[in-house]
Amino acid sequence: MLKRLLPLAALVFWPCYSYSESITPYFGITGNAATGGYSWNMDNVFPEPPGLEVNGVFYSYTPDKLTEDAFKVTVGNEGVWSDTEDWTGTPGGIEVRKVIGLPNVPREAWGDGYIITEGTGTVNDATVIYSYKVDPCFDPQFDPNCPGYVIPVPVVPDLNIEIYDATEDEYVSLNDEEKSLIEENEEQLDKEKEEEEEEAEERKRKYRMEMAQSLLGGAELEAENQRIIAMNAAQQAVVNTQYITATIPGGVYKENVVLIDNKIDDNKNGLRNGLAQQLLHEQMVGMQYNN
Amino acid sequence: MKKILAFLAISMTAGYALADAPITGNVQSRCVVTTDTPGVYGNPNAYTLTTSPSDGGVLPIVRFDVTLADAYYAQITTPTEFTSSPSLSDTVTWTGSTEVSAVSDATNMGDYETNKTTFGATTQYDLTATGSTWFKSSSAAAYGGNKAFPGGQYSATVEAKCIAQ
């Protein structure tokens, strides 16, 4: 029973990794930079990701010297930091272990690393390890969740495909009939190509002719228009000669009618007419009550 | 009016209260001792136990972290008896020593080893600089008369103390 359950249990407890790149900054340490000697290029020390900043260095070594010998050891990186220990008057064999804190120095600022000795003595078991922080979103395009991410425009690849032509292949052997067919096909293709070129040339020629005619027609129209304008101008000159210049006497025409007694009497004829109109009106109004 | 004032004054005097104002303080240690590497006895022969690496032992290392210079002594005492062992019927001869293993500031701590003082199994260092100092001790125990140690578990302790000057 146990043997039967064992594979199932193994399947259940089999490690399952779900890898997803995070945009959260992470920390790490390098390997020993001084394994290859007393000078090193930081490109060979730092890991690949951009956005790397170094926040500290740990170094250690053991000097090999006599107590009375003057001996100084300087560890550092060009342009960033350096630290000197004076071992003069100190017995050899005592290891120094030191941690240097740094204010997040970006990788671009780091020059080559070095261990320089002055005086009589040597350095043994040197270790230089860098502590760093990496910001994955240093390049916003690293992840869509990074601030400043821009949706990339896909680059259309320039396909330079070489088309295989079996007839040009020296390793393809053809018989006479096949060669004849290919030659006929090529002749036909050449002929079609010539015809297409002639047609294209003909179309161009026609187009040029039409354009020339169109330009000629425009010129004629312009000339006709000018002639009409000239004729209108001549006609207007003739019309203008038929008019004469005359002065119309004018002035002020004052009121010359005077109302003598300051009143106007009613017109008796009008009174009679008004009375007749009134009688007719009343007759018409009364007619509506007769029914 | 004066009488009233006097009465009030007496009344207030009669009603006074006593209070004790506590004063507390905290002194933060500026010298911390930490076991960096526990030691192991090797058993190169039947009558010897030693921490010497060449004999299969491991040297115990203690670290002193000091944040105040010229204020402390480091006192390290190598074992002179087993803290636990099988019953021993004969005497054990103890030898031991302590030396600086590593420093965090060679310029200012480089003379620790030359300036150390030893009395008995105890070695004292004057911690004149701030930083960390690693001290390693060696210890060896030889059973009396070249007798074989009885089989069993043997334990001993290196005592490291930080003493204010």
GROMACS .gro file of C-alpha atoms in nm:
model
  456
    1MET     CA    1   0.000   0.000   0.000
    2LEU     CA    2   0.281   0.232   0.094
    3LYS     CA    3   0.455   0.160  -0.233
    4ARG     CA    4   0.140   0.253  -0.423
    5LEU     CA    5   0.101   0.579  -0.236
    6LEU     CA    6   0.464   0.675  -0.268
    7PRO     CA    7   0.450   0.793  -0.632
    8LEU     CA    8   0.134   0.988  -0.558
    9ALA     CA    9   0.293   1.149  -0.257
   10ALA     CA   10   0.599   1.228  -0.461
   11LEU     CA   11   0.380   1.391  -0.723
   12VAL     CA   12   0.200   1.597  -0.462
   13PHE     CA   13   0.514   1.717  -0.296
   14TRP     CA   14   0.711   1.760  -0.617
   15PRO     CA   15   0.851   2.111  -0.618
   16CYS     CA   16   0.650   2.337  -0.838
   17TYR     CA   17   0.808   2.657  -0.954
   18SER     CA   18   0.601   2.940  -1.085
   19TYR     CA   19   0.851   3.190  -1.211
   20SER     CA   20   0.738   3.544  -1.256
   21GLU     CA   21   0.967   3.838  -1.292
   22SER     CA   22   0.912   4.093  -1.021
   23ILE     CA   23   0.956   4.466  -1.050
   24THR     CA   24   1.048   4.492  -0.682
   25PRO     CA   25   1.411   4.594  -0.628
   26TYR     CA   26   1.624   4.309  -0.500
   27PHE     CA   27   1.962   4.277  -0.332
   28GLY     CA   28   2.260   4.055  -0.385
   29ILE     CA   29   2.632   4.016  -0.348
   30THR     CA   30   2.900   3.947  -0.604
   31GLY     CA   31   3.157   3.677  -0.593
   32ASN     CA   32   3.511   3.744  -0.484
   33ALA     CA   33   3.645   4.003  -0.728
   34ALA     CA   34   4.007   3.943  -0.626
   35THR     CA   35   4.028   3.581  -0.730
   36GLY     CA   36   4.208   3.669  -1.052
   37GLY     CA   37   4.469   3.900  -0.905
   38TYR     CA   38   4.512   4.246  -0.759
   39SER     CA   39   4.326   4.426  -1.039
   40TRP     CA   40   3.987   4.353  -1.187
   41ASN     CA   41   3.737   4.493  -1.433
   42MET     CA   42   3.396   4.553  -1.280
   43ASP     CA   43   3.220   4.433  -1.596
   44ASN     CA   44   3.347   4.089  -1.502
   45VAL     CA   45   3.223   4.126  -1.145
   46PHE     CA   46   2.877   4.280  -1.163
   47PRO     CA   47   2.585   4.074  -1.290
   48GLU     CA   48   2.408   4.160  -1.614
   49PRO     CA   49   2.093   4.353  -1.519
   50PRO     CA   50   2.095   4.731  -1.570
   51GLY     CA   51   1.987   4.951  -1.281
   52LEU     CA   52   2.248   4.803  -1.048
   53GLU     CA   53   2.369   5.016  -0.757
   54VAL     CA   54   2.636   4.917  -0.511
   55ASN     CA   55   2.566   4.992  -0.147
   56GLY     CA   56   2.870   4.838   0.019
   57VAL     CA   57   3.197   4.653  -0.012
   58PHE     CA   58   3.341   4.386   0.212
   59TYR     CA   59   3.707   4.308   0.187
   60SER     CA   60   3.955   4.098   0.378
   61TYR     CA   61   4.311   3.982   0.339
   62THR     CA   62   4.600   3.862   0.548
   63PRO     CA   63   4.936   4.040   0.514
   64ASP     CA   64   5.250   3.837   0.513
   65LYS     CA   65   5.525   4.052   0.661
   66LEU     CA   66   5.769   4.100   0.941
   67THR     CA   67   5.672   4.321   1.231
   68GLU     CA   68   5.950   4.570   1.169
   69ASP     CA   69   5.876   4.609   0.799
   70ALA     CA   70   5.687   4.909   0.672
   71PHE     CA   71   5.387   4.793   0.475
   72LYS     CA   72   5.072   4.961   0.347
   73VAL     CA   73   4.786   4.806   0.160
   74THR     CA   74   4.523   5.005  -0.031
   75VAL     CA   75   4.204   4.849  -0.160
   76GLY     CA   76   3.956   5.035  -0.376
   77ASN     CA   77   3.794   5.113  -0.708
   78GLU     CA   78   3.893   5.395  -0.938
   79GLY     CA   79   3.666   5.693  -0.896
   80VAL     CA   80   3.457   5.550  -0.615
   81TRP     CA   81   3.640   5.451  -0.300
   82SER     CA   82   3.971   5.347  -0.151
   83ASP     CA   83   4.083   5.236   0.192
   84THR     CA   84   4.439   5.210   0.318
   85GLU     CA   85   4.565   5.003   0.609
   86ASP     CA   86   4.908   5.075   0.753
   87TRP     CA   87   5.063   4.752   0.877
   88THR     CA   88   5.391   4.909   0.979
   89GLY     CA   89   5.497   4.775   1.318
   90THR     CA   90   5.230   4.510   1.310
   91PRO     CA   91   5.303   4.141   1.289
   92GLY     CA   92   5.189   3.960   0.979
   93GLY     CA   93   4.933   3.687   0.978
   94ILE     CA   94   4.653   3.895   1.124
   95GLU     CA   95   4.361   3.919   0.889
   96VAL     CA   96   4.177   4.243   0.828
   97ARG     CA   97   3.803   4.229   0.764
   98LYS     CA   98   3.633   4.547   0.668
   99VAL     CA   99   3.291   4.661   0.553
  100ILE     CA  100   3.270   4.989   0.361
  101GLY     CA  101   2.925   5.144   0.330
  102LEU     CA  102   2.847   5.325   0.005
  103PRO     CA  103   2.552   5.547  -0.095
  104ASN     CA  104   2.409   5.335  -0.379
  105VAL     CA  105   2.670   5.407  -0.642
  106PRO     CA  106   2.544   5.318  -0.994
  107ARG     CA  107   2.743   5.066  -1.193
  108GLU     CA  108   2.839   5.325  -1.454
  109ALA     CA  109   3.053   5.508  -1.196
  110TRP     CA  110   3.269   5.209  -1.110
  111GLY     CA  111   3.622   5.199  -1.238
  112ASP     CA  112   3.858   4.905  -1.213
  113GLY     CA  113   3.919   4.750  -0.873
  114TYR     CA  114   4.264   4.717  -0.725
  115ILE     CA  115   4.479   4.612  -0.430
  116ILE     CA  116   4.799   4.812  -0.413
  117THR     CA  117   5.081   4.737  -0.170
  118GLU     CA  118   5.361   4.967  -0.056
  119GLY     CA  119   5.665   4.849   0.135
  120THR     CA  120   5.785   4.504   0.222
  121GLY     CA  121   5.523   4.238   0.242
  122THR     CA  122   5.259   4.053   0.046
  123VAL     CA  123   4.886   4.010   0.065
  124ASN     CA  124   4.733   3.665   0.097
  125ASP     CA  125   4.378   3.534   0.078
  126ALA     CA  126   4.235   3.860  -0.053
  127THR     CA  127   3.859   3.879  -0.078
  128VAL     CA  128   3.659   4.172  -0.217
  129ILE     CA  129   3.283   4.131  -0.234
  130TYR     CA  130   3.034   4.395  -0.347
  131SER     CA  131   2.684   4.428  -0.211
  132TYR     CA  132   2.433   4.566  -0.460
  133LYS     CA  133   2.073   4.653  -0.526
  134VAL     CA  134   1.903   4.607  -0.863
  135ASP     CA  135   1.599   4.807  -0.974
  136PRO     CA  136   1.431   4.601  -1.247
  137CYS     CA  137   1.238   4.908  -1.364
  138PHE     CA  138   1.557   5.099  -1.439
  139ASP     CA  139   1.449   5.027  -1.796
  140PRO     CA  140   1.072   5.092  -1.793
  141GLN     CA  141   1.031   4.855  -2.085
  142PHE     CA  142   1.139   4.566  -1.864
  143ASP     CA  143   0.784   4.503  -1.751
  144PRO     CA  144   0.442   4.652  -1.834
  145ASN     CA  145   0.396   4.723  -1.464
  146CYS     CA  146   0.699   4.952  -1.456
  147PRO     CA  147   0.627   5.326  -1.433
  148GLY     CA  148   0.684   5.489  -1.770
  149TYR     CA  149   0.627   5.172  -1.968
  150VAL     CA  150   0.539   5.241  -2.331
  151ILE     CA  151   0.365   4.980  -2.540
  152PRO     CA  152   0.625   4.891  -2.802
  153VAL     CA  153   0.555   4.923  -3.170
  154PRO     CA  154   0.637   4.593  -3.337
  155VAL     CA  155   0.924   4.607  -3.578
  156VAL     CA  156   0.837   4.461  -3.915
  157PRO     CA  157   1.128   4.245  -4.019
  158ASP     CA  158   1.283   4.313  -4.354
  159LEU     CA  159   1.265   3.974  -4.512
  160ASN     CA  160   1.536   3.918  -4.762
  161ILE     CA  161   1.435   3.582  -4.897
  162GLU     CA  162   1.643   3.429  -5.165
  163ILE     CA  163   1.418   3.248  -5.407
  164TYR     CA  164   1.553   2.921  -5.517
  165ASP     CA  165   1.583   2.882  -5.890
  166ALA     CA  166   1.626   2.524  -5.986
  167THR     CA  167   1.742   2.620  -6.333
  168GLU     CA  168   2.039   2.800  -6.183
  169ASP     CA  169   2.130   2.507  -5.967
  170GLU     CA  170   2.434   2.340  -6.110
  171TYR     CA  171   2.343   2.019  -5.937
  172VAL     CA  172   2.007   1.993  -6.112
  173SER     CA  173   2.039   1.796  -6.435
  174LEU     CA  174   1.772   1.843  -6.704
  175ASN     CA  175   1.704   1.644  -7.018
  176ASP     CA  176   1.661   1.804  -7.364
  177GLU     CA  177   1.283   1.817  -7.347
  178GLU     CA  178   1.291   1.990  -7.007
  179LYS     CA  179   1.558   2.230  -7.129
  180SER     CA  180   1.348   2.305  -7.436
  181LEU     CA  181   1.042   2.369  -7.219
  182ILE     CA  182   1.239   2.602  -6.996
  183GLU     CA  183   1.376   2.791  -7.298
  184GLU     CA  184   1.028   2.827  -7.445
  185ASN     CA  185   0.901   2.946  -7.112
  186GLU     CA  186   1.179   3.199  -7.086
  187GLU     CA  187   1.112   3.322  -7.442
  188GLN     CA  188   0.744   3.357  -7.360
  189LEU     CA  189   0.828   3.547  -7.044
  190ASP     CA  190   1.064   3.776  -7.235
  191LYS     CA  191   0.797   3.837  -7.497
  192GLU     CA  192   0.535   3.916  -7.234
  193LYS     CA  193   0.779   4.146  -7.066
  194GLU     CA  194   0.850   4.330  -7.392
  195GLU     CA  195   0.477   4.364  -7.460
  196GLU     CA  196   0.419   4.499  -7.113
  197GLU     CA  197   0.697   4.749  -7.162
  198GLU     CA  198   0.556   4.858  -7.499
  199GLU     CA  199   0.211   4.896  -7.346
  200ALA     CA  200   0.352   5.099  -7.065
  201GLU     CA  201   0.540   5.318  -7.311
  202GLU     CA  202   0.222   5.363  -7.518
  203ARG     CA  203   0.029   5.464  -7.209
  204LYS     CA  204   0.295   5.717  -7.125
  205ARG     CA  205   0.291   5.858  -7.476
  206LYS     CA  206  -0.088   5.892  -7.470
  207TYR     CA  207  -0.074   6.060  -7.140
  208ARG     CA  208   0.183   6.309  -7.262
  209MET     CA  209  -0.029   6.383  -7.568
  210GLU     CA  210  -0.339   6.439  -7.359
  211MET     CA  211  -0.152   6.665  -7.131
  212ALA     CA  212  -0.018   6.866  -7.426
  213GLN     CA  213  -0.365   6.895  -7.577
  214SER     CA  214  -0.508   6.994  -7.247
  215LEU     CA  215  -0.253   7.269  -7.218
  216LEU     CA  216  -0.323   7.384  -7.576
  217GLY     CA  217  -0.701   7.393  -7.507
  218GLY     CA  218  -0.642   7.604  -7.203
  219ALA     CA  219  -0.443   7.854  -7.405
  220GLU     CA  220  -0.716   7.883  -7.668
  221LEU     CA  221  -0.978   7.939  -7.399
  222GLU     CA  222  -0.768   8.208  -7.241
  223ALA     CA  223  -0.725   8.383  -7.579
  224GLU     CA  224  -1.101   8.371  -7.645
  225ASN     CA  225  -1.167   8.514  -7.303
  226GLN     CA  226  -0.930   8.801  -7.372
  227ARG     CA  227  -1.104   8.868  -7.705
  228ILE     CA  228  -1.444   8.884  -7.532
  229ILE     CA  229  -1.313   9.124  -7.274
  230ALA     CA  230  -1.173   9.346  -7.550
  231MET     CA  231  -1.502   9.340  -7.738
  232ASN     CA  232  -1.699   9.428  -7.425
  233ALA     CA  233  -1.467   9.715  -7.358
  234ALA     CA  234  -1.510   9.846  -7.715
  235GLN     CA  235  -1.887   9.813  -7.696
  236GLN     CA  236  -1.899   9.995  -7.365
  237ALA     CA  237  -1.697  10.279  -7.518
  238VAL     CA  238  -1.957  10.313  -7.795
  239VAL     CA  239  -2.243  10.315  -7.540
  240ASN     CA  240  -2.065  10.574  -7.333
  241THR     CA  241  -2.056  10.816  -7.631
  242GLN     CA  242  -2.442  10.816  -7.651
  243TYR     CA  243  -2.479  10.984  -7.313
  244ILE     CA  244  -2.465  11.364  -7.266
  245THR     CA  245  -2.370  11.567  -6.972
  246ALA     CA  246  -2.664  11.787  -6.845
  247THR     CA  247  -2.736  11.988  -6.535
  248ILE     CA  248  -3.081  11.952  -6.381
  249PRO     CA  249  -3.196  12.274  -6.218
  250GLY     CA  250  -3.287  12.212  -5.856
  251GLY     CA  251  -3.361  12.409  -5.540
  252VAL     CA  252  -3.613  12.418  -5.260
  253TYR     CA  253  -3.984  12.391  -5.327
  254LYS     CA  254  -4.158  12.565  -5.033
  255GLU     CA  255  -4.522  12.511  -4.920
  256ASN     CA  256  -4.745  12.776  -5.078
  257VAL     CA  257  -5.099  12.658  -4.966
  258VAL     CA  258  -5.239  12.849  -4.667
  259LEU     CA  259  -5.530  12.743  -4.447
  260ILE     CA  260  -5.718  13.066  -4.398
  261ASP     CA  261  -5.963  12.997  -4.108
  262ASN     CA  262  -5.762  12.728  -3.934
  263LYS     CA  263  -6.040  12.462  -3.970
  264ILE     CA  264  -6.174  12.229  -4.237
  265ASP     CA  265  -6.545  12.170  -4.258
  266ASP     CA  266  -6.691  11.825  -4.304
  267ASN     CA  267  -6.771  11.736  -4.657
  268LYS     CA  268  -7.145  11.706  -4.685
  269ASN     CA  269  -7.124  11.462  -4.966
  270GLY     CA  270  -6.911  11.249  -4.750
  271LEU     CA  271  -7.160  11.273  -4.466
  272ARG     CA  272  -7.434  11.147  -4.685
  273ASN     CA  273  -7.223  10.867  -4.809
  274GLY     CA  274  -7.127  10.777  -4.454
  275LEU     CA  275  -7.489  10.768  -4.346
  276ALA     CA  276  -7.580  10.536  -4.631
  277GLN     CA  277  -7.296  10.311  -4.533
  278GLN     CA  278  -7.419  10.303  -4.174
  279LEU     CA  279  -7.773  10.217  -4.276
  280LEU     CA  280  -7.651   9.941  -4.496
  281HIS     CA  281  -7.440   9.804  -4.216
  282GLU     CA  282  -7.727   9.798  -3.968
  283GLN     CA  283  -7.950   9.631  -4.229
  284MET     CA  284  -7.691   9.360  -4.275
  285VAL     CA  285  -7.656   9.309  -3.902
  286GLY     CA  286  -8.030   9.285  -3.858
  287MET     CA  287  -8.055   9.022  -4.131
  288GLN     CA  288  -7.895   8.760  -3.914
  289TYR     CA  289  -8.185   8.772  -3.667
  290ASN     CA  290  -8.455   8.735  -3.928
  291ASN     CA  291  -8.412   8.363  -3.954
  292MET     CA  292  -0.929   8.924   5.594
  293LYS     CA  293  -0.588   8.844   5.725
  294LYS     CA  294  -0.734   8.572   5.943
  295ILE     CA  295  -0.894   8.406   5.647
  296LEU     CA  296  -0.573   8.410   5.461
  297ALA     CA  297  -0.393   8.260   5.757
  298PHE     CA  298  -0.652   7.990   5.786
  299LEU     CA  299  -0.618   7.906   5.422
  300ALA     CA  300  -0.248   7.892   5.455
  301ILE     CA  301  -0.268   7.651   5.746
  302SER     CA  302  -0.527   7.450   5.569
  303MET     CA  303  -0.306   7.410   5.264
  304THR     CA  304  -0.006   7.322   5.470
  305ALA     CA  305  -0.196   7.059   5.657
  306GLY     CA  306  -0.309   6.896   5.327
  307TYR     CA  307   0.030   6.863   5.143
  308ALA     CA  308   0.124   6.536   4.972
  309LEU     CA  309   0.453   6.357   4.934
  310ALA     CA  310   0.564   6.219   4.597
  311ASP     CA  311   0.873   6.033   4.484
  312ALA     CA  312   0.988   6.122   4.134
  313PRO     CA  313   1.148   5.817   3.981
  314ILE     CA  314   1.458   5.857   3.769
  315THR     CA  315   1.545   5.583   3.528
  316GLY     CA  316   1.828   5.546   3.285
  317ASN     CA  317   1.958   5.295   3.043
  318VAL     CA  318   2.322   5.237   2.968
  319GLN     CA  319   2.367   5.076   2.631
  320SER     CA  320   2.657   4.842   2.608
  321ARG     CA  321   2.927   4.960   2.376
  322CYS     CA  322   3.112   4.632   2.387
  323VAL     CA  323   2.948   4.317   2.257
  324VAL     CA  324   3.108   3.974   2.270
  325THR     CA  325   2.992   3.714   2.023
  326THR     CA  326   3.097   3.357   1.956
  327ASP     CA  327   3.211   3.359   1.597
  328THR     CA  328   3.325   2.998   1.568
  329PRO     CA  329   3.266   2.723   1.829
  330GLY     CA  330   3.574   2.512   1.896
  331VAL     CA  331   3.610   2.140   1.856
  332TYR     CA  332   3.857   1.910   2.023
  333GLY     CA  333   4.048   1.673   1.808
  334ASN     CA  334   4.183   1.354   1.950
  335PRO     CA  335   4.514   1.284   1.779
  336ASN     CA  336   4.607   1.020   2.035
  337ALA     CA  337   4.445   0.848   2.328
  338TYR     CA  338   4.566   1.088   2.592
  339THR     CA  339   4.542   1.424   2.412
  340LEU     CA  340   4.253   1.650   2.324
  341THR     CA  341   4.346   1.958   2.123
  342THR     CA  342   4.179   2.228   1.914
  343SER     CA  343   4.474   2.237   1.677
  344PRO     CA  344   4.342   2.210   1.318
  345SER     CA  345   4.634   1.990   1.225
  346ASP     CA  346   4.509   1.741   1.482
  347GLY     CA  347   4.149   1.751   1.365
  348GLY     CA  348   4.038   2.026   1.596
  349VAL     CA  349   3.875   2.362   1.535
  350LEU     CA  350   3.997   2.679   1.702
  351PRO     CA  351   3.724   2.869   1.885
  352ILE     CA  352   3.691   3.233   1.778
  353VAL     CA  353   3.520   3.513   1.967
  354ARG     CA  354   3.450   3.858   1.833
  355PHE     CA  355   3.451   4.182   2.028
  356ASP     CA  356   3.254   4.470   1.878
  357VAL     CA  357   3.344   4.799   2.040
  358THR     CA  358   3.184   5.137   1.967
  359LEU     CA  359   3.379   5.332   2.227
  360ALA     CA  360   3.757   5.341   2.209
  361ASP     CA  361   3.987   5.321   2.512
  362ALA     CA  362   3.704   5.212   2.737
  363TYR     CA  363   3.727   4.834   2.757
  364TYR     CA  364   3.961   4.541   2.805
  365ALA     CA  365   3.905   4.210   2.640
  366GLN     CA  366   3.982   3.924   2.875
  367ILE     CA  367   3.990   3.576   2.729
  368THR     CA  368   4.057   3.273   2.944
  369THR     CA  369   4.130   2.933   2.798
  370PRO     CA  370   3.989   2.623   2.972
  371THR     CA  371   4.153   2.478   3.281
  372GLU     CA  372   3.891   2.213   3.338
  373PHE     CA  373   3.622   2.025   3.155
  374THR     CA  374   3.272   2.152   3.205
  375SER     CA  375   3.151   1.800   3.138
  376SER     CA  376   3.335   1.477   3.088
  377PRO     CA  377   3.335   1.117   3.192
  378SER     CA  378   3.471   1.048   3.538
  379LEU     CA  379   3.842   1.110   3.539
  380SER     CA  380   4.062   0.944   3.795
  381ASP     CA  381   4.383   1.121   3.701
  382THR     CA  382   4.495   1.477   3.656
  383VAL     CA  383   4.462   1.669   3.331
  384THR     CA  384   4.732   1.904   3.214
  385TRP     CA  385   4.596   2.209   3.038
  386THR     CA  386   4.769   2.437   2.792
  387GLY     CA  387   4.619   2.721   2.594
  388SER     CA  388   4.679   3.054   2.431
  389THR     CA  389   4.490   3.337   2.262
  390GLU     CA  390   4.586   3.564   1.976
  391VAL     CA  391   4.431   3.816   1.745
  392SER     CA  392   4.283   3.646   1.444
  393ALA     CA  393   4.144   3.940   1.253
  394VAL     CA  394   4.071   4.309   1.289
  395SER     CA  395   3.843   4.553   1.115
  396ASP     CA  396   4.095   4.837   1.136
  397ALA     CA  397   4.451   4.726   1.091
  398THR     CA  398   4.593   5.074   1.126
  399ASN     CA  399   4.454   5.124   1.476
  400MET     CA  400   4.428   4.765   1.596
  401GLY     CA  401   4.750   4.633   1.453
  402ASP     CA  402   4.931   4.660   1.788
  403TYR     CA  403   4.673   4.463   1.987
  404GLU     CA  404   4.873   4.147   1.960
  405THR     CA  405   5.203   4.301   2.056
  406ASN     CA  406   5.053   4.489   2.350
  407LYS     CA  407   4.860   4.201   2.502
  408THR     CA  408   4.927   4.082   2.857
  409THR     CA  409   4.896   3.727   2.982
  410PHE     CA  410   4.844   3.604   3.332
  411GLY     CA  411   4.782   3.237   3.383
  412ALA     CA  412   4.530   3.115   3.128
  413THR     CA  413   4.396   3.463   3.076
  414THR     CA  414   4.502   3.701   2.802
  415GLN     CA  415   4.404   4.066   2.818
  416TYR     CA  416   4.383   4.312   2.532
  417ASP     CA  417   4.341   4.687   2.555
  418LEU     CA  418   4.069   4.776   2.308
  419THR     CA  419   4.199   5.115   2.200
  420ALA     CA  420   4.001   5.147   1.879
  421THR     CA  421   3.644   5.112   1.770
  422GLY     CA  422   3.553   4.824   1.549
  423SER     CA  423   3.556   4.449   1.554
  424THR     CA  424   3.835   4.222   1.669
  425TRP     CA  425   3.839   3.847   1.631
  426PHE     CA  426   4.036   3.645   1.885
  427LYS     CA  427   4.117   3.281   1.839
  428SER     CA  428   4.216   3.053   2.124
  429SER     CA  429   4.388   2.720   2.129
  430SER     CA  430   4.336   2.465   2.398
  431ALA     CA  431   4.491   2.126   2.468
  432ALA     CA  432   4.433   1.875   2.745
  433ALA     CA  433   4.670   1.588   2.820
  434TYR     CA  434   4.563   1.312   3.053
  435GLY     CA  435   4.791   1.229   3.336
  436GLY     CA  436   5.070   0.983   3.281
  437ASN     CA  437   4.988   0.944   2.918
  438LYS     CA  438   4.682   0.748   3.011
  439ALA     CA  439   4.401   0.716   2.766
  440PHE     CA  440   4.103   0.942   2.816
  441PRO     CA  441   3.793   0.744   2.902
  442GLY     CA  442   3.547   0.731   2.618
  443GLY     CA  443   3.264   0.985   2.625
  444GLN     CA  444   3.173   1.346   2.562
  445TYR     CA  445   3.418   1.616   2.673
  446SER     CA  446   3.329   1.984   2.691
  447ALA     CA  447   3.523   2.289   2.797
  448THR     CA  448   3.464   2.663   2.773
  449VAL     CA  449   3.667   2.963   2.667
  450GLU     CA  450   3.556   3.257   2.875
  451ALA     CA  451   3.558   3.595   2.703
  452LYS     CA  452   3.478   3.908   2.899
  453CYS     CA  453   3.460   4.273   2.813
  454ILE     CA  454   3.570   4.473   3.117
  455ALA     CA  455   3.531   4.847   3.151
  456GLN     CA  456   3.858   5.025   3.216
   0.00000   0.00000   0.00000
